[in-house]
Short mmCIF file of C-alpha atoms and ligand atoms in Angstrom, two decimals:
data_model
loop_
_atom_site.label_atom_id
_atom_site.label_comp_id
_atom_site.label_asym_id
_atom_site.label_seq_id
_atom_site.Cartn_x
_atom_site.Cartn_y
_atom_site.Cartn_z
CA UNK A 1 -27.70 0.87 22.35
CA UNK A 2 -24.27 -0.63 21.85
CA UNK A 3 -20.90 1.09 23.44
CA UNK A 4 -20.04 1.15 19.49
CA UNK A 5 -22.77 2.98 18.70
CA UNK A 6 -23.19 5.25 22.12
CA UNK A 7 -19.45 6.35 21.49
CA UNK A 8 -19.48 10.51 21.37
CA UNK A 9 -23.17 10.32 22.57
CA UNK A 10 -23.05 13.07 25.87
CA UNK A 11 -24.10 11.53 29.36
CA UNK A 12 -23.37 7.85 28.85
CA UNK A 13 -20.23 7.80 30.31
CA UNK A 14 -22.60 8.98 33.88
CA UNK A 15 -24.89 6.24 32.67
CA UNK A 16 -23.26 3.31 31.80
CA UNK A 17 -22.20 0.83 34.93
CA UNK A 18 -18.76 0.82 35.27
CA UNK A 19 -17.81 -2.86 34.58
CA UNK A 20 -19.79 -3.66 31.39
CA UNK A 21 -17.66 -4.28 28.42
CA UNK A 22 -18.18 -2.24 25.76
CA UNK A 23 -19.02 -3.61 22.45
CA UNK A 24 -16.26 -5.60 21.42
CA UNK A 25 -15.45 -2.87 18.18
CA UNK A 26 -13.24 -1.24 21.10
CA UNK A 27 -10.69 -4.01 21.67
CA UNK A 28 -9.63 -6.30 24.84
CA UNK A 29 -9.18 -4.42 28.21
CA UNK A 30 -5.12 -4.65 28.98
CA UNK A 31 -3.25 -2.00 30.71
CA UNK A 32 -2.26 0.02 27.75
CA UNK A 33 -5.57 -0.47 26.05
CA UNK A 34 -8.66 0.39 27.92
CA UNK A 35 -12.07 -0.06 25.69
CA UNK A 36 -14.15 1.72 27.99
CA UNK A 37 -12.00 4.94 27.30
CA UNK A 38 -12.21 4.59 24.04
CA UNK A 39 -15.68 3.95 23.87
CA UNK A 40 -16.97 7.22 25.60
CA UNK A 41 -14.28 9.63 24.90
CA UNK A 42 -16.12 12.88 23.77
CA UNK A 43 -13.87 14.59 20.92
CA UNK A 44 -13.81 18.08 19.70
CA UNK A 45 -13.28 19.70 16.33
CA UNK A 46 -10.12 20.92 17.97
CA UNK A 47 -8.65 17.87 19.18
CA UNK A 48 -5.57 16.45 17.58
CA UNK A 49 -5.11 12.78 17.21
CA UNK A 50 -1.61 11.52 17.04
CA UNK A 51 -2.23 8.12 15.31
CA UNK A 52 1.29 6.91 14.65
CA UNK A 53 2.08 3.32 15.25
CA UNK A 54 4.70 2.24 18.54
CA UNK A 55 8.04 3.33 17.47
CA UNK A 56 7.24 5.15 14.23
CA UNK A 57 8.05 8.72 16.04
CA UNK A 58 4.66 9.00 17.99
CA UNK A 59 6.40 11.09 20.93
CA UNK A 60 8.71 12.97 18.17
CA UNK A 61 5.11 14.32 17.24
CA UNK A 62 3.98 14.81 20.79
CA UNK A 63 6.83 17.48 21.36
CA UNK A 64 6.33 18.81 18.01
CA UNK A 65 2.44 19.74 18.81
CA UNK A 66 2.96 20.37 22.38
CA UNK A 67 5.39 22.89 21.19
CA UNK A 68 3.47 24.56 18.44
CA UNK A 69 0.65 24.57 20.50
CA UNK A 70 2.49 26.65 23.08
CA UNK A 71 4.91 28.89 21.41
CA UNK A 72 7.58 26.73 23.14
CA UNK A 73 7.37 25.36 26.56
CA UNK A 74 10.38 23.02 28.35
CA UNK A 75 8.75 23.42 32.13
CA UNK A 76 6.86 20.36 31.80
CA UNK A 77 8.07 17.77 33.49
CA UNK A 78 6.14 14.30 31.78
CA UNK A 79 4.76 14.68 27.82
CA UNK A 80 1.79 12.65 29.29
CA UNK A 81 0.69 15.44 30.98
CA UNK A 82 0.63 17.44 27.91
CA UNK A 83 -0.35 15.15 25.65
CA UNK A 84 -1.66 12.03 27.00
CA UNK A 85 -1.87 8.34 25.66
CA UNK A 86 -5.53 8.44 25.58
CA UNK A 87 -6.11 5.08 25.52
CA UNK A 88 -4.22 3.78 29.06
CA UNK A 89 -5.40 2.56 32.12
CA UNK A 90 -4.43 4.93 34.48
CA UNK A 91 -4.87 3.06 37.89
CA UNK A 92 -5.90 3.99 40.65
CA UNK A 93 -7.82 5.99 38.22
CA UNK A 94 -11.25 4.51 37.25
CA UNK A 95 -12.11 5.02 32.77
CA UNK A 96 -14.69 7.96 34.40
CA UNK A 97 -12.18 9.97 36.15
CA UNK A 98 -9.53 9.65 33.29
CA UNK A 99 -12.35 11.04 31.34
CA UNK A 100 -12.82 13.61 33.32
CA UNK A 101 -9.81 14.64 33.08
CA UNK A 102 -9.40 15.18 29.43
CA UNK A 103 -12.41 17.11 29.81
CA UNK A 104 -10.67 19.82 31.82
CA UNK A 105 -7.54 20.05 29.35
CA UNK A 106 -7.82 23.87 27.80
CA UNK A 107 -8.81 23.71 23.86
CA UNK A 108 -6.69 22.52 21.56
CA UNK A 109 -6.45 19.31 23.31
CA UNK A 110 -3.60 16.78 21.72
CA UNK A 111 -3.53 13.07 22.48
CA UNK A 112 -1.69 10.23 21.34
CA UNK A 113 -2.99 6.63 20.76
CA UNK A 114 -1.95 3.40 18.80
CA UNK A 115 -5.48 2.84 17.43
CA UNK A 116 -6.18 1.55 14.40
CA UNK A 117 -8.53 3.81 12.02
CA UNK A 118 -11.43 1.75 13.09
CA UNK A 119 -10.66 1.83 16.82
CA UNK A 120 -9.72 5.79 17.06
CA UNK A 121 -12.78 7.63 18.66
CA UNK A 122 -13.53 11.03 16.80
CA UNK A 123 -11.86 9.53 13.70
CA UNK A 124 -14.22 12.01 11.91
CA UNK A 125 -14.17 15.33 14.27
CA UNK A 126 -10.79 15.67 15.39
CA UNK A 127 -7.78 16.14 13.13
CA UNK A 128 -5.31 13.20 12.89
CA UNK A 129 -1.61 13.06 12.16
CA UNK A 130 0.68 10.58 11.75
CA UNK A 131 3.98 9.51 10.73
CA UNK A 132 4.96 6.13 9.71
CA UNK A 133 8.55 4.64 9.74
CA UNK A 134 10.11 2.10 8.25
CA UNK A 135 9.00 -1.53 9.62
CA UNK A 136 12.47 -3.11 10.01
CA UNK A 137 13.57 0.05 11.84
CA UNK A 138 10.19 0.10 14.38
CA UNK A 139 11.02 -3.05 15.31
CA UNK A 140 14.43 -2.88 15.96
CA UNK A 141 13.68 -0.06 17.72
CA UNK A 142 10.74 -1.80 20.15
CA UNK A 143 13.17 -4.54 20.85
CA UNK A 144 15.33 -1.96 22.75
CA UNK A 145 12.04 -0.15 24.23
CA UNK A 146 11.63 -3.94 25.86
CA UNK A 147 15.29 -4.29 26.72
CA UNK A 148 15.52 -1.11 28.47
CA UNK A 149 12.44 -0.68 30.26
CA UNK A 150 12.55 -1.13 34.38
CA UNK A 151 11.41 -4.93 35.18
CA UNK A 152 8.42 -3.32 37.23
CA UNK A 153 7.55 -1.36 34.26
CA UNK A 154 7.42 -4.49 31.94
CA UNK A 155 5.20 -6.21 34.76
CA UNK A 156 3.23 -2.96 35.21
CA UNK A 157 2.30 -2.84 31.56
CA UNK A 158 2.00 -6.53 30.90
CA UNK A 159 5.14 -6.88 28.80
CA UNK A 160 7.94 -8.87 28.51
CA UNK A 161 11.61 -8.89 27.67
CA UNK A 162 12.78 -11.33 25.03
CA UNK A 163 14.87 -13.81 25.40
CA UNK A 164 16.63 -12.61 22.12
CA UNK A 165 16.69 -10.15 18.74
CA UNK A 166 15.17 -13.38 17.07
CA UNK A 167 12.64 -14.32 19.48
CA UNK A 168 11.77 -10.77 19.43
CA UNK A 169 11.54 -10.68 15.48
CA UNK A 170 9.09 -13.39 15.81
CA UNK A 171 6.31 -11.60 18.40
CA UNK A 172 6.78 -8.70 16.75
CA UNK A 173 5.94 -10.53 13.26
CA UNK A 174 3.28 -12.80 14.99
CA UNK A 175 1.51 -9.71 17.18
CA UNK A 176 1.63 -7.78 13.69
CA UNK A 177 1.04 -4.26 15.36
CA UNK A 178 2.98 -2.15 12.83
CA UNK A 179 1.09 -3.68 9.78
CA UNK A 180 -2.46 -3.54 11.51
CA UNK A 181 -2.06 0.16 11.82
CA UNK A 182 -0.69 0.93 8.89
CA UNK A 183 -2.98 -1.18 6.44
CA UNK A 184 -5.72 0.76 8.63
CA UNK A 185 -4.62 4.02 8.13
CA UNK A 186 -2.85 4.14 4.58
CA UNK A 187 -6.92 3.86 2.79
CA UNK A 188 -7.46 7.07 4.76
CA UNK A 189 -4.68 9.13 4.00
CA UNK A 190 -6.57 11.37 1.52
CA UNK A 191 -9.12 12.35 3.79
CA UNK A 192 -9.27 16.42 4.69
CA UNK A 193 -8.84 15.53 8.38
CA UNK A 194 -5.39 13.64 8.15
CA UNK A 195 -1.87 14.08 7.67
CA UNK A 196 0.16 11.64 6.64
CA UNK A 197 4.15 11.70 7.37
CA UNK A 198 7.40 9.95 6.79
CA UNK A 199 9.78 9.84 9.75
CA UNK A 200 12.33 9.93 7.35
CA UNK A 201 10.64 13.47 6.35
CA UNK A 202 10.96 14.87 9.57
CA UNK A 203 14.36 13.06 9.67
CA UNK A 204 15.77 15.22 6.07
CA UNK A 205 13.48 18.39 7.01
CA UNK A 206 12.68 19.52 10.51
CA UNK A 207 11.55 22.74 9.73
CA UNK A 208 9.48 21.99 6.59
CA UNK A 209 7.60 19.09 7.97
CA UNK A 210 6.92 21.29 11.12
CA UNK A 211 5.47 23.87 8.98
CA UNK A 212 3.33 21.68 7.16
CA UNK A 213 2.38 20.50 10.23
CA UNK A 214 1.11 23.86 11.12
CA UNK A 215 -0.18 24.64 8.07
CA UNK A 216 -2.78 21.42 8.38
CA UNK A 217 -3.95 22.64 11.33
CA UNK A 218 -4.13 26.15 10.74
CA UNK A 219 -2.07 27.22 13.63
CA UNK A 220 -0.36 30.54 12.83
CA UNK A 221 3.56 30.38 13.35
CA UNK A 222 5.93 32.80 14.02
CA UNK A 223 9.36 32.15 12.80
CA UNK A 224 10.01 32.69 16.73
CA UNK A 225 7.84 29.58 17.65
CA UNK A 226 9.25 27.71 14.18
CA UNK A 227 12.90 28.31 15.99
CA UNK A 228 11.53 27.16 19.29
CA UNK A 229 9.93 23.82 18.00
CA UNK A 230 12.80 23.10 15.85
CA UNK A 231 15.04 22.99 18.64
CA UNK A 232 13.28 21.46 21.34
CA UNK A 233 12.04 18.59 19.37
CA UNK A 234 15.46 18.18 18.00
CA UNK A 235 16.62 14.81 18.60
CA UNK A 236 19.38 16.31 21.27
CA UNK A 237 17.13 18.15 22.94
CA UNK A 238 15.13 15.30 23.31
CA UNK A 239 17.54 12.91 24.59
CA UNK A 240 19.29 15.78 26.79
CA UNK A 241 15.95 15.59 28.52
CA UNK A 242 14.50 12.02 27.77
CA UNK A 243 13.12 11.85 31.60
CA UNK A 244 10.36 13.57 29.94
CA UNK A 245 9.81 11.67 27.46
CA UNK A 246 10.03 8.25 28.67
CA UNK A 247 6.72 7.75 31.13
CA UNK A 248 6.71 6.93 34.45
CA UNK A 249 5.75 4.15 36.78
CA UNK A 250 2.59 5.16 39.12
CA UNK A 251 4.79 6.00 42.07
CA UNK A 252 6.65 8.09 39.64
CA UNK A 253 9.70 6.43 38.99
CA UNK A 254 11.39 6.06 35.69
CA UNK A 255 10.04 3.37 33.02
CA UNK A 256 13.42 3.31 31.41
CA UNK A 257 16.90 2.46 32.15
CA UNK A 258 19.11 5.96 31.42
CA UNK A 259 19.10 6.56 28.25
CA UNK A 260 16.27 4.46 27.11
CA UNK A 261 13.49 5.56 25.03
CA UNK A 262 14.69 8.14 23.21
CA UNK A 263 17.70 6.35 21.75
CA UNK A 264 19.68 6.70 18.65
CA UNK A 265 16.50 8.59 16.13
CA UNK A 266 18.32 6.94 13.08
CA UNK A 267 16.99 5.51 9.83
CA UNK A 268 18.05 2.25 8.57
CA UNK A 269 19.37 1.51 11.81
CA UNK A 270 18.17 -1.80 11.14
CA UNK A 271 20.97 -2.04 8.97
CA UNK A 272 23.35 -2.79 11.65
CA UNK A 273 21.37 -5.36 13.85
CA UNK A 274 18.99 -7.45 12.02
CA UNK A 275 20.12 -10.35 9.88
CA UNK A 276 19.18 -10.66 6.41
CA UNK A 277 16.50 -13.40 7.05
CA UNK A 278 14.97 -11.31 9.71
CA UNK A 279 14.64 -8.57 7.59
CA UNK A 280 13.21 -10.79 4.33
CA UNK A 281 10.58 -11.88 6.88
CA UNK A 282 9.88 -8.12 7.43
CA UNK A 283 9.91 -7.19 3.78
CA UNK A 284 8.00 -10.20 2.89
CA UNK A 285 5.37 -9.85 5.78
CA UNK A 286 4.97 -5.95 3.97
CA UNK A 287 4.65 -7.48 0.57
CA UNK A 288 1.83 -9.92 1.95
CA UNK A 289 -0.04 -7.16 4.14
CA UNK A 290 0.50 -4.18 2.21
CA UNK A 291 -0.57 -2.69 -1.19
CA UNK A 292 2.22 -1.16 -3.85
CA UNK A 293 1.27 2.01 -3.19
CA UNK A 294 2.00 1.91 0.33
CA UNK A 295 5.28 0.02 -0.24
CA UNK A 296 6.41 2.50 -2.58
CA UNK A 297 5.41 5.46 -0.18
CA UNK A 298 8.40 4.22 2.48
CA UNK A 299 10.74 2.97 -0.32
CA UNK A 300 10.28 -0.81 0.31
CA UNK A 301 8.80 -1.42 -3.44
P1 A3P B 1 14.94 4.58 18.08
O1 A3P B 1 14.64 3.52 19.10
O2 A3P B 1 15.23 4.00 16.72
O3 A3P B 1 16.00 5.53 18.52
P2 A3P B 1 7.76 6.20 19.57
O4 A3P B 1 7.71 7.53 20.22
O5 A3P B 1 6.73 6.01 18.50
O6 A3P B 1 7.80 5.09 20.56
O7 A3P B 1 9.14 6.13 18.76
C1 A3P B 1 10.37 6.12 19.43
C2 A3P B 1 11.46 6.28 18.40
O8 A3P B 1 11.47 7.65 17.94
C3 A3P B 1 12.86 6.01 18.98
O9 A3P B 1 13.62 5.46 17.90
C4 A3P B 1 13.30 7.40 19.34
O10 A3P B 1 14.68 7.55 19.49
C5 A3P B 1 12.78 8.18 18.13
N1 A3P B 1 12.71 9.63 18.38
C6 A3P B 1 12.15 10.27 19.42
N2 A3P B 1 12.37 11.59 19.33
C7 A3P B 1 13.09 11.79 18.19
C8 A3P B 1 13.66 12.94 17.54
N3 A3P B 1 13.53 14.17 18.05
N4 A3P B 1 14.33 12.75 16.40
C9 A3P B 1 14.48 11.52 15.87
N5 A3P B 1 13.97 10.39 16.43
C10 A3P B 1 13.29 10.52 17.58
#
C-alpha cells in the first residue's frame, strides 16, 4: 500500500516507520510542508479546511471561523493554537505527535493549509473554504511578509529576504505558488463541499460574506456572535492585536518585526509599488495559467 493510497486509512500512522517518505503525491519534506502529515491526517465530516493561497487572506479566515465557531473569543493568545497550519513541521515535535494532537482538538476542528486540491487530505470529507485575492496584490503583499519577518524566522522556515521588489517579482513568478493553487482549486469550486470567496468580498461586505460563511456550514448565528465576528476580524482589531496573528518562533518569540503581518488589508495596493512591467508579467503569467472564467471571476479579464 502506498502513503497515497493509505491516507485516511485508521492505524497507519502507529504502523508506518517514521522516516519513510510517503508517496511522492504528498510533496517534498521542508519546514512548512511536511508530507508525512499530510499523508496520515485522519479528517472528519466536521473539519474545516481553509485552502486559501499565502497572502490571499488565509488568517483573515482563520479569525473569522475561530470566531464563529466560538461565539467570540479574544483570550487566545496564537491563531495556531486555534486553528493550526496543518501542514508544518512542528519541531521538536515528531509528524506522530503533531497528529496526535489534532486528534485531541474538540469537534469542529478548523485548519489552515496552502495545499493544492490534489495535495489537501480529506478534500472529500471535510468542508473547504477559500478566498482568493488578486495576484499582483498577494505578491506585493509576500514581499513585505519576507521583508519583515525576524532573520531567525527566515532561517527557521527556510526562506529568504530579497535582495529587491524585482528580484522578488521574479521568485515569486518562477516558484508560481499563487497560480498552482488557484488553477487547482478554481475546477472545484462547484462542488457541495467548497466555498469559494473574493477578498475583495470580504473587503466591500464583512457581514454578508460572514454570513454566507455560516450559512455553508450550517452554523447557527446570532446577530450577537455576527457583531462579535465582525469586529474582531475587523482589520483594526486585527492589527491592534497582530502578536496573534503573526506565528511565533519555537522559543516563542515573534516571527515579525512590529507591525508585520497583518499590514495595510488593502486592494490594489499593488497599485502603488509595482511597476508596470512587473505587473504585465503578472497579468500575462494569469493569462498563460489561467482560464477566462477564472480571470473574469477577480476582474483581470
Ligand atoms: P497585506 O500584506 O496586503 O496587508 P495571509 O493570511 O493569507 O498570509 O494574508 C495576509 C494578508 O491579509 C495581509 O495583506 C494582511 O494584512 C491581510 N489581512 C489580514 N487580516 C485582514 C483583515 N481583517 N482585513 C483585511 N486584510 C487582512
Amino acid at each position: 500500500m502506498t502513503a497515497q493510497q493509505s491516507a485516511g486509512t485508521p492505524g497507519l500512522a502507529r504502523e508506518a516507520p517514521p522516516n519513510t517518505p510517503p508517496d511522492t503525491h504528498w510533496g517534498d519534506p521542508h519546514p512548512l510542508h511536511d508530507p508525512w502529515i499530510l499523508a496520515h491526517f485522519q479528517a472528519r465530516p466536521s473539519d474545516v479546511l481553509i485552502t486559501t493561497a499565502p497572502k490571499a487572506g488565509t488568517t483573515w479566515m482563520q479569525q473569522i471561523l475561530h470566531q464563529l465557531r466560538t461565539g467570540g473569543d479574544d483570550t487566545f493568545e496564537d491563531i495556531d493554537t486555534v486553528v493550526p497550519w496543518l501542514e508544518r513541521q512542528r519541531p521538536p515535535q515528531t509528524w506522530q505527535q503533531v497528529l496526535a494532537g489534532f486528534a485531541a482538538h474538540p469537534d469542529p476542528r478548523l485548519f489552515k493549509t496552502h495545499c493544492t486540491w490534489e495535495q489537501t487530505p480529506g478534500r472529500e470529507i471535510a468542508r473547504l473554504i477559500l478566498t482568493v485575492r488578486d495576484p499582483r496584490d498577494c505578491c506585493v503583499s509576500f514581499y513585505h511578509h519576507l521583508m519583515d519577518m525576524t532573520d531567525s524566522a527566515l532561517a527557521a522556515h527556510g526562506l529568504e529576504r530579497p535582495a529587491s521588489l524585482e528580484a522578488h517579482v521574479e521568485a515569486w513568478l518562477a516558484f508560481g505558488a499563487w497560480f498552482r493553487n488557484l488553477g487547482s482549486w478554481w475546477p472545484q469550486r462547484e462542488r457541495d463541499n467548497l466555498l469559494m470567496l473574493r477578498y475583495s468580498d470580504l473587503k466591500a461586505d464583512l457581514p454578508g460574506a460572514i454570513q454566507r460563511i455560516a450559512a455553508f456550514l450550517g452554523w447557527p448565528v446570532t446577530p450577537r456572535t455576527l457583531e462579535q465576528a465582525v469586529q474582531l476580524s475587523s482589520f483594526a482589531w486585527m492589527k491592534a492585536n497582530s502578536q496573534r496573528f503573526a506565528g511565533r518562533n519555537a522559543d516563542g518569540s515573534p516571527l515579525f518585526r512590529p507591525g508585520g503581518f497583518i499590514r495595510k488589508g488593502q486592494t490594489g495596493d499593488h497599485t502603488t509599488q509595482l511597476t508596470a512591467d512587473q505587473e504585465a508579467r503578472i497579468l500575462g503569467r494569469c493569462r498563460q495559467e489561467l482560464p477566462a472564467d477564472c480571470l473574469a471571476y477577480l476582474g483581470l479579464d
